[in-house]
Coordinates of C-alpha atoms and ligand atoms in Angstrom, one line a residue:
Chain A
M5 CA 0.0 0.0 0.0
A6 CA 1.4 3.3 -1.0
L7 CA 1.9 5.8 1.8
M8 CA 0.1 9.1 1.7
E9 CA 2.1 12.2 1.0
R10 CA 3.2 13.7 4.3
S11 CA 1.8 17.1 3.3
E12 CA -1.7 15.5 2.9
W13 CA -2.0 14.6 6.6
Y14 CA 0.7 16.4 8.4
D15 CA -1.3 19.4 9.6
V16 CA -4.0 17.3 11.1
A17 CA -1.7 14.9 12.7
R18 CA 0.5 17.4 14.4
D19 CA -2.1 19.8 15.5
T20 CA -2.7 18.8 19.1
E21 CA -4.7 21.9 19.9
W22 CA -7.8 22.0 22.0
T23 CA -9.9 24.5 23.9
P24 CA -9.3 24.2 27.7
R25 CA -12.5 24.0 29.7
Y26 CA -11.2 23.5 33.3
V27 CA -8.5 26.2 33.3
T28 CA -8.1 29.5 31.5
W29 CA -5.7 30.0 28.6
E30 CA -3.5 32.1 31.0
E31 CA -3.4 29.3 33.5
L32 CA -2.6 26.7 30.9
F33 CA 0.2 29.0 29.5
P34 CA 1.4 31.3 32.2
P35 CA 3.2 34.3 30.7
E36 CA 6.4 33.7 32.8
L37 CA 6.8 30.3 31.3
S38 CA 5.2 30.7 27.9
G39 CA 6.3 34.3 27.0
G40 CA 5.0 36.0 23.9
E41 CA 3.2 38.7 25.8
G42 CA 1.5 41.2 23.6
L43 CA 1.2 38.8 20.7
P44 CA -2.4 38.3 19.5
D45 CA -3.9 35.0 20.8
D46 CA -4.8 33.8 17.3
V47 CA -1.2 34.1 16.0
W48 CA -0.1 30.8 17.6
R49 CA -2.2 28.6 15.4
T50 CA -0.6 30.1 12.4
Y51 CA 2.9 29.0 13.5
D52 CA 4.2 26.9 10.6
E53 CA 7.4 25.0 11.3
P54 CA 9.7 25.2 8.2
Y55 CA 11.5 21.9 8.8
K56 CA 8.8 19.2 8.9
I57 CA 9.3 15.6 9.8
S58 CA 6.8 12.8 10.8
Y59 CA 7.4 10.5 13.7
R60 CA 7.9 7.6 11.4
E61 CA 10.5 9.5 9.4
Y62 CA 12.2 10.7 12.6
V63 CA 12.6 7.2 14.0
D64 CA 13.9 5.9 10.7
V65 CA 16.4 8.7 10.2
Q66 CA 17.7 8.8 13.8
R67 CA 18.2 5.1 13.8
Q68 CA 20.4 5.4 10.7
K69 CA 22.3 8.3 12.2
D70 CA 23.1 6.3 15.3
A71 CA 24.0 3.2 13.3
G72 CA 26.4 5.3 11.3
A73 CA 28.2 6.9 14.2
Y74 CA 28.4 3.8 16.4
S75 CA 29.6 1.6 13.5
V76 CA 32.4 4.0 12.8
Q77 CA 33.3 4.0 16.4
A78 CA 33.3 0.2 16.6
A79 CA 35.3 -0.2 13.4
L80 CA 38.0 2.3 14.5
E81 CA 38.4 1.1 18.1
R82 CA 41.4 -0.8 17.0
A83 CA 43.0 2.2 15.5
D84 CA 43.6 3.2 19.1
I85 CA 43.3 6.9 18.7
Y86 CA 44.2 7.4 22.4
N87 CA 47.7 6.1 21.9
N88 CA 48.3 7.1 18.4
A89 CA 46.9 10.6 18.2
D90 CA 48.9 13.7 19.2
P91 CA 48.3 14.2 23.0
A92 CA 46.9 17.6 22.3
W93 CA 44.2 16.0 20.2
I94 CA 43.2 13.9 23.2
S95 CA 43.0 17.1 25.3
I96 CA 40.4 18.4 22.8
L97 CA 38.3 15.3 23.4
K98 CA 38.5 15.8 27.1
E99 CA 37.6 19.4 27.0
H100 CA 34.8 18.8 24.6
Y101 CA 33.1 15.9 26.4
G102 CA 33.5 17.5 29.8
A103 CA 32.0 20.8 28.6
V104 CA 29.3 19.4 26.3
A105 CA 27.9 15.9 27.2
L106 CA 25.9 16.7 30.4
V107 CA 24.8 20.0 29.0
E108 CA 22.9 18.1 26.3
Y109 CA 20.6 16.7 29.0
G110 CA 20.0 20.3 30.0
A111 CA 19.1 21.1 26.4
A112 CA 16.6 18.1 26.6
L113 CA 14.9 19.8 29.5
Q114 CA 14.8 23.0 27.6
E115 CA 13.1 21.3 24.6
A116 CA 10.7 19.6 27.0
R117 CA 9.7 23.0 28.4
F118 CA 9.0 24.1 24.8
A119 CA 6.8 20.9 24.3
R120 CA 4.8 21.8 27.4
W121 CA 4.7 25.7 27.5
C122 CA 4.8 26.9 23.9
K123 CA 1.4 28.3 22.8
A124 CA 2.1 27.2 19.2
P125 CA 0.9 23.6 18.6
G126 CA 3.3 23.2 15.7
L127 CA 6.3 24.1 17.8
R128 CA 5.2 21.8 20.6
N129 CA 5.3 18.9 18.3
M130 CA 8.7 19.6 16.8
A131 CA 10.1 20.3 20.3
V132 CA 9.3 16.7 21.3
F133 CA 11.7 15.6 18.5
G134 CA 14.2 18.2 19.7
M135 CA 14.0 16.7 23.2
L136 CA 14.7 13.3 21.9
D137 CA 17.6 14.7 19.8
E138 CA 19.2 16.2 22.9
M139 CA 18.9 12.9 24.8
R140 CA 20.7 11.2 22.0
H141 CA 23.4 13.8 22.2
G142 CA 23.8 13.3 26.0
Q143 CA 23.9 9.5 25.7
I144 CA 26.3 9.2 22.7
Q145 CA 28.7 11.8 24.1
L146 CA 28.9 9.9 27.4
Y147 CA 29.2 6.5 25.6
F148 CA 32.1 7.5 23.3
P149 CA 34.5 8.8 26.0
H150 CA 33.7 5.9 28.3
E151 CA 36.1 3.7 26.5
Y152 CA 38.9 6.1 27.5
V153 CA 38.1 6.3 31.2
K154 CA 40.1 3.1 31.9
K155 CA 43.1 4.6 30.2
D156 CA 43.0 8.1 31.5
R157 CA 41.1 9.3 34.5
Q158 CA 40.7 12.8 33.1
F159 CA 38.0 11.4 30.9
E160 CA 36.0 11.0 34.1
W161 CA 35.2 14.6 33.7
S162 CA 32.9 13.9 30.7
H163 CA 30.3 12.8 33.2
A164 CA 31.5 14.7 36.3
S165 CA 32.3 18.3 35.2
M166 CA 28.8 19.8 35.4
F167 CA 28.4 18.5 38.9
S168 CA 31.7 20.1 40.0
N169 CA 32.7 23.7 40.9
N170 CA 35.5 23.8 38.3
W171 CA 35.7 27.3 36.9
V172 CA 34.9 26.2 33.4
S173 CA 31.8 24.4 34.7
L174 CA 30.8 27.5 36.7
G175 CA 31.0 29.6 33.5
A176 CA 29.2 27.0 31.4
R177 CA 26.4 26.4 33.9
H178 CA 25.9 30.2 34.3
F179 CA 25.6 30.5 30.6
F180 CA 23.2 27.6 30.1
D181 CA 21.1 28.5 33.1
D182 CA 20.8 32.0 31.7
M183 CA 20.2 31.0 28.1
L184 CA 18.3 27.7 28.2
M185 CA 16.8 27.2 31.6
T186 CA 15.4 30.4 33.2
R187 CA 13.7 32.4 30.5
D188 CA 10.2 32.2 29.1
M189 CA 9.7 29.9 26.1
V190 CA 9.9 32.5 23.4
S191 CA 13.0 34.2 24.8
T192 CA 14.7 30.8 25.4
S193 CA 14.0 30.0 21.8
F194 CA 15.9 33.1 20.5
C195 CA 18.8 32.4 22.8
A196 CA 19.0 28.6 22.3
N197 CA 17.6 27.9 18.8
F198 CA 18.7 31.0 17.1
S199 CA 22.0 32.4 18.6
F200 CA 23.3 29.2 20.0
E201 CA 22.2 26.5 17.6
T202 CA 21.8 28.3 14.3
G203 CA 24.9 30.2 15.0
F204 CA 27.6 28.9 17.3
T205 CA 27.2 25.2 17.6
N206 CA 28.2 25.0 13.9
L207 CA 31.7 26.1 14.9
Q208 CA 32.3 23.3 17.3
F209 CA 30.3 20.5 15.7
I210 CA 31.1 21.1 12.0
G211 CA 34.3 23.2 12.0
L212 CA 36.1 21.0 14.5
S213 CA 34.9 18.0 12.6
G214 CA 37.2 19.0 9.8
D215 CA 40.1 19.3 12.2
A216 CA 39.2 15.9 13.6
A217 CA 39.3 14.3 10.2
N218 CA 42.6 16.0 9.4
S219 CA 43.9 14.6 12.7
G220 CA 42.8 11.1 11.9
D221 CA 40.0 10.9 14.5
Y222 CA 37.2 9.9 12.1
T223 CA 35.1 8.6 15.0
F224 CA 34.9 12.1 16.6
S225 CA 34.5 13.7 13.2
K226 CA 31.6 11.5 12.4
L227 CA 30.0 11.8 15.8
I228 CA 29.9 15.6 16.0
Q229 CA 28.6 16.1 12.5
S230 CA 25.9 13.5 13.2
I231 CA 24.9 15.5 16.2
Q232 CA 24.8 18.7 14.2
T233 CA 22.3 17.2 11.7
D234 CA 19.8 17.1 14.6
E235 CA 20.7 20.7 15.6
A236 CA 20.1 21.9 12.0
R237 CA 16.6 20.6 12.3
H238 CA 15.5 21.7 15.7
A239 CA 17.4 25.0 15.5
Q240 CA 14.6 26.0 13.0
L241 CA 12.0 26.2 15.8
G242 CA 12.9 29.8 16.6
T243 CA 12.8 31.4 13.2
P244 CA 9.0 31.6 12.8
L245 CA 8.7 33.0 16.4
L246 CA 11.2 35.7 15.5
Q247 CA 9.1 36.6 12.5
M248 CA 5.9 36.7 14.6
M249 CA 7.6 39.1 17.0
I250 CA 8.8 41.3 14.2
E251 CA 5.4 41.4 12.5
N252 CA 3.7 42.3 15.7
G253 CA 5.8 45.3 16.6
Q254 CA 8.3 43.6 19.0
R255 CA 11.4 43.7 16.8
D256 CA 13.4 45.7 19.4
K257 CA 12.7 43.2 22.1
A258 CA 13.8 40.3 19.8
Q259 CA 16.9 42.2 18.7
K260 CA 18.0 42.8 22.3
E261 CA 17.6 39.1 23.2
I262 CA 19.7 38.2 20.2
D263 CA 22.3 40.8 21.1
I264 CA 22.6 39.3 24.7
S265 CA 22.7 35.7 23.7
F266 CA 25.0 36.2 20.7
W267 CA 27.7 37.8 22.9
R268 CA 27.3 35.2 25.7
S269 CA 27.5 32.4 23.2
Y270 CA 30.5 33.9 21.4
R271 CA 32.6 34.3 24.5
L272 CA 31.9 30.8 25.7
F273 CA 33.0 29.4 22.3
T274 CA 36.3 31.3 22.5
I275 CA 37.2 28.8 25.2
L276 CA 35.4 25.7 23.8
S277 CA 36.4 26.2 20.1
G278 CA 38.9 29.1 19.9
I279 CA 41.6 27.7 22.1
P280 CA 41.6 24.2 20.6
M281 CA 41.3 25.3 17.0
D282 CA 44.3 27.6 17.2
Y283 CA 46.5 26.0 19.8
Y284 CA 45.7 22.3 20.3
V285 CA 44.9 20.9 16.8
P286 CA 48.2 19.4 15.6
L287 CA 49.9 21.9 13.3
E288 CA 49.9 19.6 10.2
A289 CA 46.1 19.2 10.6
R290 CA 45.4 22.9 11.4
H291 CA 44.3 24.5 8.1
T292 CA 41.6 26.9 9.3
S293 CA 42.0 29.3 12.1
F294 CA 39.3 30.1 14.7
K295 CA 38.9 33.5 13.2
E296 CA 38.4 32.0 9.7
F297 CA 35.8 29.5 11.1
M298 CA 34.1 32.5 12.8
E299 CA 34.1 34.4 9.5
E300 CA 32.6 31.4 7.6
W301 CA 29.9 30.4 10.1
I302 CA 29.1 33.5 12.1
V303 CA 30.2 36.7 10.3
T304 CA 28.9 35.4 6.9
Q305 CA 26.4 32.6 7.4
F306 CA 24.7 33.6 10.6
M307 CA 24.6 37.3 9.9
R308 CA 22.9 36.6 6.6
E309 CA 20.2 34.7 8.3
L310 CA 19.8 37.5 10.8
E311 CA 19.5 40.2 8.2
D312 CA 17.2 38.2 6.1
L313 CA 14.7 38.3 9.0
G314 CA 15.0 42.0 9.2
L315 CA 17.2 42.1 12.3
S316 CA 20.5 44.0 12.5
K317 CA 24.0 43.2 13.5
P318 CA 24.4 43.6 17.3
W319 CA 25.2 47.1 18.4
Y320 CA 28.7 46.0 19.5
W321 CA 29.6 44.7 16.0
D322 CA 32.9 46.7 15.9
I323 CA 33.9 45.4 19.3
F324 CA 33.0 41.9 18.2
M325 CA 35.0 42.0 14.9
R326 CA 38.1 43.1 16.8
D327 CA 37.5 40.6 19.6
I328 CA 37.6 37.6 17.3
S329 CA 41.3 38.2 16.6
E330 CA 42.2 38.7 20.2
H331 CA 40.1 37.4 23.0
H332 CA 40.7 33.7 22.7
H333 CA 44.5 34.3 22.6
G334 CA 44.2 35.9 26.0
Q335 CA 42.1 33.0 27.2
Q336 CA 44.8 30.6 26.0
L337 CA 47.4 32.4 27.9
G338 CA 45.2 32.3 31.0
T339 CA 44.1 28.7 30.8
Y340 CA 47.6 27.5 30.0
S341 CA 49.1 29.5 32.9
W342 CA 46.5 28.2 35.3
R343 CA 46.8 24.7 33.8
P344 CA 46.4 22.9 37.2
T345 CA 42.8 24.2 37.3
L346 CA 41.9 22.4 34.0
W347 CA 40.5 18.9 33.7
W348 CA 42.5 18.4 30.5
N349 CA 46.2 18.8 29.6
P350 CA 46.5 22.0 27.6
A351 CA 48.9 22.3 24.7
A352 CA 51.0 25.5 24.7
G353 CA 50.9 25.6 20.9
V354 CA 53.8 28.1 20.7
S355 CA 56.6 26.2 19.2
P356 CA 58.6 28.3 16.7
E357 CA 56.6 26.8 13.7
E358 CA 53.3 27.3 15.5
R359 CA 54.2 30.9 16.2
D360 CA 54.8 31.4 12.5
W361 CA 51.3 30.0 11.9
L362 CA 49.8 32.3 14.5
E363 CA 51.6 35.4 13.1
E364 CA 50.3 34.6 9.6
K365 CA 46.7 34.1 10.7
Y366 CA 46.8 37.0 13.3
P367 CA 49.3 39.6 12.2
G368 CA 50.8 41.3 15.2
W369 CA 50.5 38.2 17.5
N370 CA 54.2 38.1 18.2
D371 CA 54.3 41.7 19.3
T372 CA 51.4 41.3 21.8
F373 CA 50.6 37.8 23.1
G374 CA 54.0 36.5 21.9
K375 CA 55.7 38.9 24.3
V376 CA 54.0 37.3 27.2
W377 CA 54.9 33.9 26.0
D378 CA 58.5 35.0 25.6
V379 CA 58.6 35.6 29.3
M380 CA 57.0 32.2 30.1
I381 CA 59.4 30.5 27.7
D382 CA 62.4 32.2 29.3
N383 CA 61.2 30.8 32.6
F384 CA 60.8 27.3 31.2
V385 CA 64.2 27.3 29.5
N386 CA 65.9 28.5 32.6
G387 CA 64.3 25.9 34.8
R388 CA 61.9 28.3 36.6
T389 CA 58.8 26.3 35.9
E390 CA 57.2 27.4 39.2
K391 CA 57.2 30.9 37.9
T392 CA 55.0 29.9 35.0
V393 CA 52.0 29.2 37.2
P394 CA 50.4 32.1 39.0
G395 CA 50.0 31.8 42.8
T396 CA 46.8 33.8 42.9
L397 CA 43.4 33.7 41.2
P398 CA 42.7 35.7 38.0
M399 CA 40.0 38.4 38.0
I400 CA 36.7 36.8 37.1
C401 CA 33.9 38.4 35.2
N402 CA 30.7 38.9 37.2
L403 CA 28.6 38.2 34.1
S404 CA 30.3 35.4 32.1
Q405 CA 32.0 33.9 35.2
L406 CA 35.1 33.5 33.0
P407 CA 38.5 35.1 33.5
I408 CA 39.0 38.7 32.5
V409 CA 41.7 38.8 29.8
G410 CA 42.7 41.2 27.1
T411 CA 45.4 42.0 24.6
P412 CA 48.7 42.9 26.5
S413 CA 49.2 46.7 26.6
Q414 CA 46.1 47.3 24.5
T415 CA 42.7 46.2 25.8
L416 CA 43.4 44.8 29.3
R417 CA 41.4 47.2 31.5
D418 CA 39.0 47.0 34.3
T419 CA 35.4 47.5 33.3
S420 CA 33.3 47.7 36.4
V421 CA 30.2 49.1 37.9
V422 CA 28.9 49.8 41.4
Y423 CA 25.4 48.5 42.0
K424 CA 23.7 48.7 45.4
G425 CA 27.0 49.3 47.2
R426 CA 29.0 46.5 45.5
R427 CA 31.5 46.7 42.7
Y428 CA 31.1 44.2 39.9
H429 CA 33.9 43.5 37.4
F430 CA 33.4 42.6 33.7
A431 CA 35.3 41.0 30.9
S432 CA 34.1 43.6 28.4
E433 CA 31.8 46.5 27.8
V434 CA 29.2 44.1 26.4
D435 CA 29.2 41.9 29.5
K436 CA 28.7 45.1 31.6
W437 CA 25.8 46.1 29.3
I438 CA 24.1 42.8 29.8
F439 CA 24.5 43.0 33.5
E440 CA 23.2 46.6 33.7
D441 CA 20.3 45.7 31.6
N442 CA 19.0 43.4 34.3
P443 CA 21.2 43.6 37.4
E444 CA 18.7 41.9 39.7
R445 CA 19.0 38.8 37.5
Y446 CA 22.7 38.6 37.8
R447 CA 23.9 40.3 41.0
Y448 CA 23.5 37.3 43.4
Q449 CA 25.7 34.9 41.5
K450 CA 29.0 34.5 43.3
N451 CA 31.9 34.0 41.0
L452 CA 35.0 32.0 42.0
V453 CA 36.8 35.0 43.4
D454 CA 33.7 36.0 45.4
R455 CA 33.6 32.5 46.9
F456 CA 37.3 32.6 47.7
L457 CA 37.1 35.9 49.4
G458 CA 33.9 35.1 51.1
G459 CA 35.4 32.1 52.9
D460 CA 33.5 29.4 50.9
I461 CA 36.8 27.8 49.9
E462 CA 39.0 26.2 52.6
P463 CA 41.9 26.3 52.9
A464 CA 42.1 29.7 51.2
D465 CA 45.1 28.9 49.0
L466 CA 45.7 27.4 45.6
G467 CA 45.5 23.9 47.0
G468 CA 42.1 24.6 48.5
V469 CA 40.9 26.1 45.3
L470 CA 42.0 23.0 43.3
E471 CA 40.2 20.8 45.7
Y472 CA 37.1 22.9 45.6
M473 CA 37.2 22.6 41.8
G474 CA 37.3 18.8 42.0
L475 CA 40.9 18.5 40.8
G476 CA 42.8 15.6 42.3
S477 CA 39.5 13.9 43.2
I478 CA 37.5 13.6 40.0
G479 CA 40.6 13.4 37.9
P480 CA 44.2 14.7 38.0
S481 CA 45.0 18.4 37.4
G482 CA 46.0 19.5 33.9
D483 CA 49.6 19.8 32.9
D484 CA 51.4 20.5 29.6
A485 CA 50.0 18.1 27.0
H486 CA 53.4 17.3 25.6
G487 CA 55.3 17.2 28.9
Y488 CA 57.1 20.4 27.9
S489 CA 58.9 18.7 25.0
W490 CA 58.2 21.8 22.8
V491 CA 60.5 23.9 25.1
E492 CA 63.5 21.9 23.7
S493 CA 63.7 23.9 20.5
Y494 CA 64.0 27.1 22.5
R495 CA 66.6 25.6 24.8
K496 CA 68.5 24.7 21.7
Q497 CA 68.1 28.2 20.3
L498 CA 69.5 29.6 23.5
A499 CA 72.4 27.2 23.5
D500 CA 73.2 27.9 19.9
A501 CA 73.1 31.6 20.5
G502 CA 75.2 31.3 23.6
Chain B
M26 CA 40.3 29.0 1.5
S27 CA 38.2 32.1 1.5
A28 CA 35.2 32.3 3.9
T29 CA 33.1 34.5 1.7
S30 CA 31.4 33.1 -1.3
S31 CA 31.6 34.4 -4.8
V32 CA 28.0 33.6 -5.5
S33 CA 25.4 36.2 -4.4
R34 CA 22.7 35.4 -1.9
P35 CA 23.9 31.8 -1.7
V36 CA 21.6 29.1 -0.3
G37 CA 21.9 25.4 0.0
P38 CA 22.9 22.4 2.2
I39 CA 26.1 21.7 4.1
L40 CA 26.8 18.0 3.9
Q41 CA 29.0 15.4 5.4
S42 CA 31.4 14.4 2.7
G43 CA 30.7 11.1 0.9
D44 CA 28.7 9.4 -1.9
V45 CA 25.4 11.0 -1.0
A46 CA 27.0 14.5 -0.7
E47 CA 28.5 14.1 -4.2
A48 CA 25.1 13.0 -5.6
V49 CA 23.3 15.9 -4.0
A50 CA 25.9 18.4 -5.2
D51 CA 25.4 17.0 -8.8
A52 CA 21.7 17.1 -8.4
A53 CA 21.9 20.7 -7.3
K54 CA 23.4 21.5 -10.7
V55 CA 20.8 19.6 -12.6
D56 CA 17.8 21.0 -10.6
N57 CA 19.0 24.6 -10.7
P58 CA 20.1 25.0 -14.3
D59 CA 19.8 28.7 -14.5
S60 CA 21.8 29.4 -11.4
N61 CA 25.5 29.4 -10.6
V62 CA 26.1 26.4 -8.3
E63 CA 29.3 26.3 -6.3
V64 CA 30.5 23.2 -4.5
R65 CA 33.1 23.9 -1.9
D66 CA 35.0 21.0 -0.4
H67 CA 36.1 21.6 3.2
G68 CA 37.4 18.1 3.7
A69 CA 34.9 16.7 6.3
Y70 CA 32.1 18.7 4.9
V71 CA 30.9 20.1 1.6
R72 CA 29.1 23.4 1.1
V73 CA 26.7 23.4 -1.8
E74 CA 25.8 27.0 -2.6
V75 CA 23.3 28.1 -5.2
D76 CA 23.1 31.8 -6.1
G77 CA 20.1 33.9 -6.5
G78 CA 18.5 33.0 -3.3
E79 CA 16.9 29.6 -4.3
C80 CA 18.1 26.0 -4.3
V81 CA 15.8 23.2 -5.3
L82 CA 16.7 19.6 -4.8
R83 CA 14.4 16.9 -6.2
R84 CA 14.3 13.4 -4.9
A85 CA 14.1 11.9 -8.4
T86 CA 17.3 13.7 -9.4
I87 CA 19.2 12.5 -6.4
E88 CA 18.1 9.0 -7.0
E89 CA 19.3 9.2 -10.6
E90 CA 22.7 10.6 -9.5
L91 CA 22.9 8.0 -6.7
G92 CA 21.7 5.0 -8.7
R93 CA 19.4 3.8 -5.9
P94 CA 16.1 4.7 -4.2
F95 CA 16.3 7.7 -1.9
K96 CA 13.8 9.1 0.5
M97 CA 13.9 12.9 0.9
S98 CA 14.0 12.5 4.6
E99 CA 17.3 10.7 4.3
L100 CA 19.0 13.9 3.3
E101 CA 18.9 14.8 7.0
I102 CA 21.3 12.0 7.9
I103 CA 24.2 13.9 6.2
M104 CA 22.9 17.5 6.3
S105 CA 24.8 19.1 9.2
S106 CA 23.7 22.6 8.4
F107 CA 22.3 24.7 5.6
T108 CA 22.1 28.3 4.6
G109 CA 18.8 30.1 3.9
R110 CA 15.4 29.1 5.0
I111 CA 14.1 25.6 4.3
D112 CA 10.9 24.1 2.9
T113 CA 10.7 20.3 3.3
G114 CA 8.6 18.1 1.1
N115 CA 8.5 14.4 0.2
D116 CA 9.7 14.8 -3.3
E117 CA 11.4 18.1 -3.2
I118 CA 13.3 20.2 -0.7
R119 CA 13.9 23.9 -1.2
F120 CA 16.2 26.5 0.3
Y121 CA 15.4 30.1 -0.2
R122 CA 15.7 33.7 1.0
Ligands
FE2_625 FE1 22.5 19.1 21.3
FE2_626 FE1 20.2 21.5 20.3

C-alpha cells in the first residue's frame, strides 16, 4: 500500500490543539513560562514549522544516524586513537566531552519545556523531537568517551564536570542556566535555537569535525557532525517565532535578546572552540583558524540569516569584529598558565613553527601575546617552571564567570560598575551592558573569586581552590599536553646563541 | 580557502562528505540549471551554494545521481547545516531567501 504524502495529513496529525475548559488559557500557558506577551492569541495557530518531519521518518532517520556513528566508532576502536593521536588532540576530546555531554541533557529539559509551555501547537510537536535529539546527544557523548576512562582518569570529567565547581563548569552552567533554563519559552528559543544552535554550535560541531578528520580521528569527526544534523533541524524552531515578534511590533525586544545571547555564546565558544582550534589541533592538521571559522559560520552565514529576517547586527559589532582576533588568545594564555585548574592537559601551541602560523593568521600576534609567551618560555628554558604558574586567582567576570583577559598593553582594563553598594567587574563593555540591563537577574551569582574571598573555599590557597574545583579527586589536574617537550627547541636556540 | 562566497545570496545544504553528498551536489546543478552552483569542499564537509536565493533539490534527481532509491528525509542524515530558509517536502526540498 502506497503511503500518503506527508503534506496531505501532516497538519491534522501534528495539530494537538484544544480549547481548555477547566482552566483559563492564561493558567494553561502562564506568561512567565510561555512568554510571547503582547502577541495576539490567534497568531499561535498560524505558526508553521519550516522543517517538517513525521514521527515515522524521525525514528527511521535517527536510527540510521546512530547506526552510522556507532559503527564508525566500533570499526575504528582498534585504530587506538588514544595512543596514536597527538596528546593535544586527546585534550580536545577531554575538553569537549566535559563541557558538552551533560549540557545536552539540560538542552533536553529546555526542549521539554517548549513541548509543554509553547502556545504554538506546531512548535510543541517539533520540540518533542528536539528533546529526543538532545537525549541522544547526551547519551552518545557519554558513551564514546567511556572507553577512554580506563586509560586516563581525566575522561571521568565527561560525566562529572557539570556536577563540579570547576571554573569552566561555573562559567558554562551560568551560561546555560541564563540562556536555556530560566527564561520564558519565546526568549529561550531566541537564545537557544537561534543564537546558540543556528549560530555557534556549527563552529564546534562542523568546524572542529574538519580538524578531527585531518587529525585522523574519524570517530569524533563523524560523531559531532551526526549530532549537528539534529541541531540543524530543531534550530529551526525559533525562526517563525522571530518573524511573529517582528510582524507584531516587537522587533526591538527580539533584537535585544539576540544581542545578549549572541555575545554570551560567542565568549563561551572562545574557550570551547577558539583555544583548541588555534593551539591544540596538531599543526599539520590545522588548516583553518578560529577566526576563519568564525568568518565562515558566524560573520557570513549567521549574519545573513539575521539580516534576512529584518534584524540587525548587534550594536557592539565593531567590538566583536576586533575581539575575534584577540580574546581567545588571552584565554589561551590564561588557561595555560592556570593549567592545574583544568581537567584536560592544555597544549602551549607556541613552538617556533606554531608561532609562525599564529603570526600569519593573526598579524601582530608576536608583538602582543607573543611577548607574554616570551617571558614564560624564558622561565621554562631556565628551569623556573614554578614561575609559569600564578599563585593567585585571576580576575573573574561577574557576568560570564570567565577570566578577564585582554590584549597585552592594549585592551586589558577594568570594566566595572557599582550596584547597590557593591562593585562588579566585567570582561568587556558588552558583559557590563548585559549586567546593567537586568542587574537583579545577575547580581546574586558568586563568581569563583567571590567564593574565595567570602570564605567558601578552605583552605584559602591554591591547593584549597583546586580541591574545591574537584581537581585531584574527580581526575588529575591539567599539565602540559606534551610534557614540555616543545621547550626543547627554545633551549637549543638559546644554547646555539650562547 | 576564503570564507566569503563568490555567489550572491547563496543558499543550500552543508553536507558530510561522501557518496550522498556528491550525488546531492550533482543534483543541485541539474535541478537549478539557471543558477550558478558552487560546491566547496572543506574536507569533512561540503558546502553546496546556489546563487540567486533559491536552491531546489528533487528526490528523483538525487536517485538518478545516486543510482538507488532515496527518501527525501534521508538527506537529514548527512545534512549538518544549511544556509537560507528551508521548505521540506516528500519529493522536493527547497532552500530560499
Ligand atoms: Fe544538542
Ligand atoms: Fe540543540
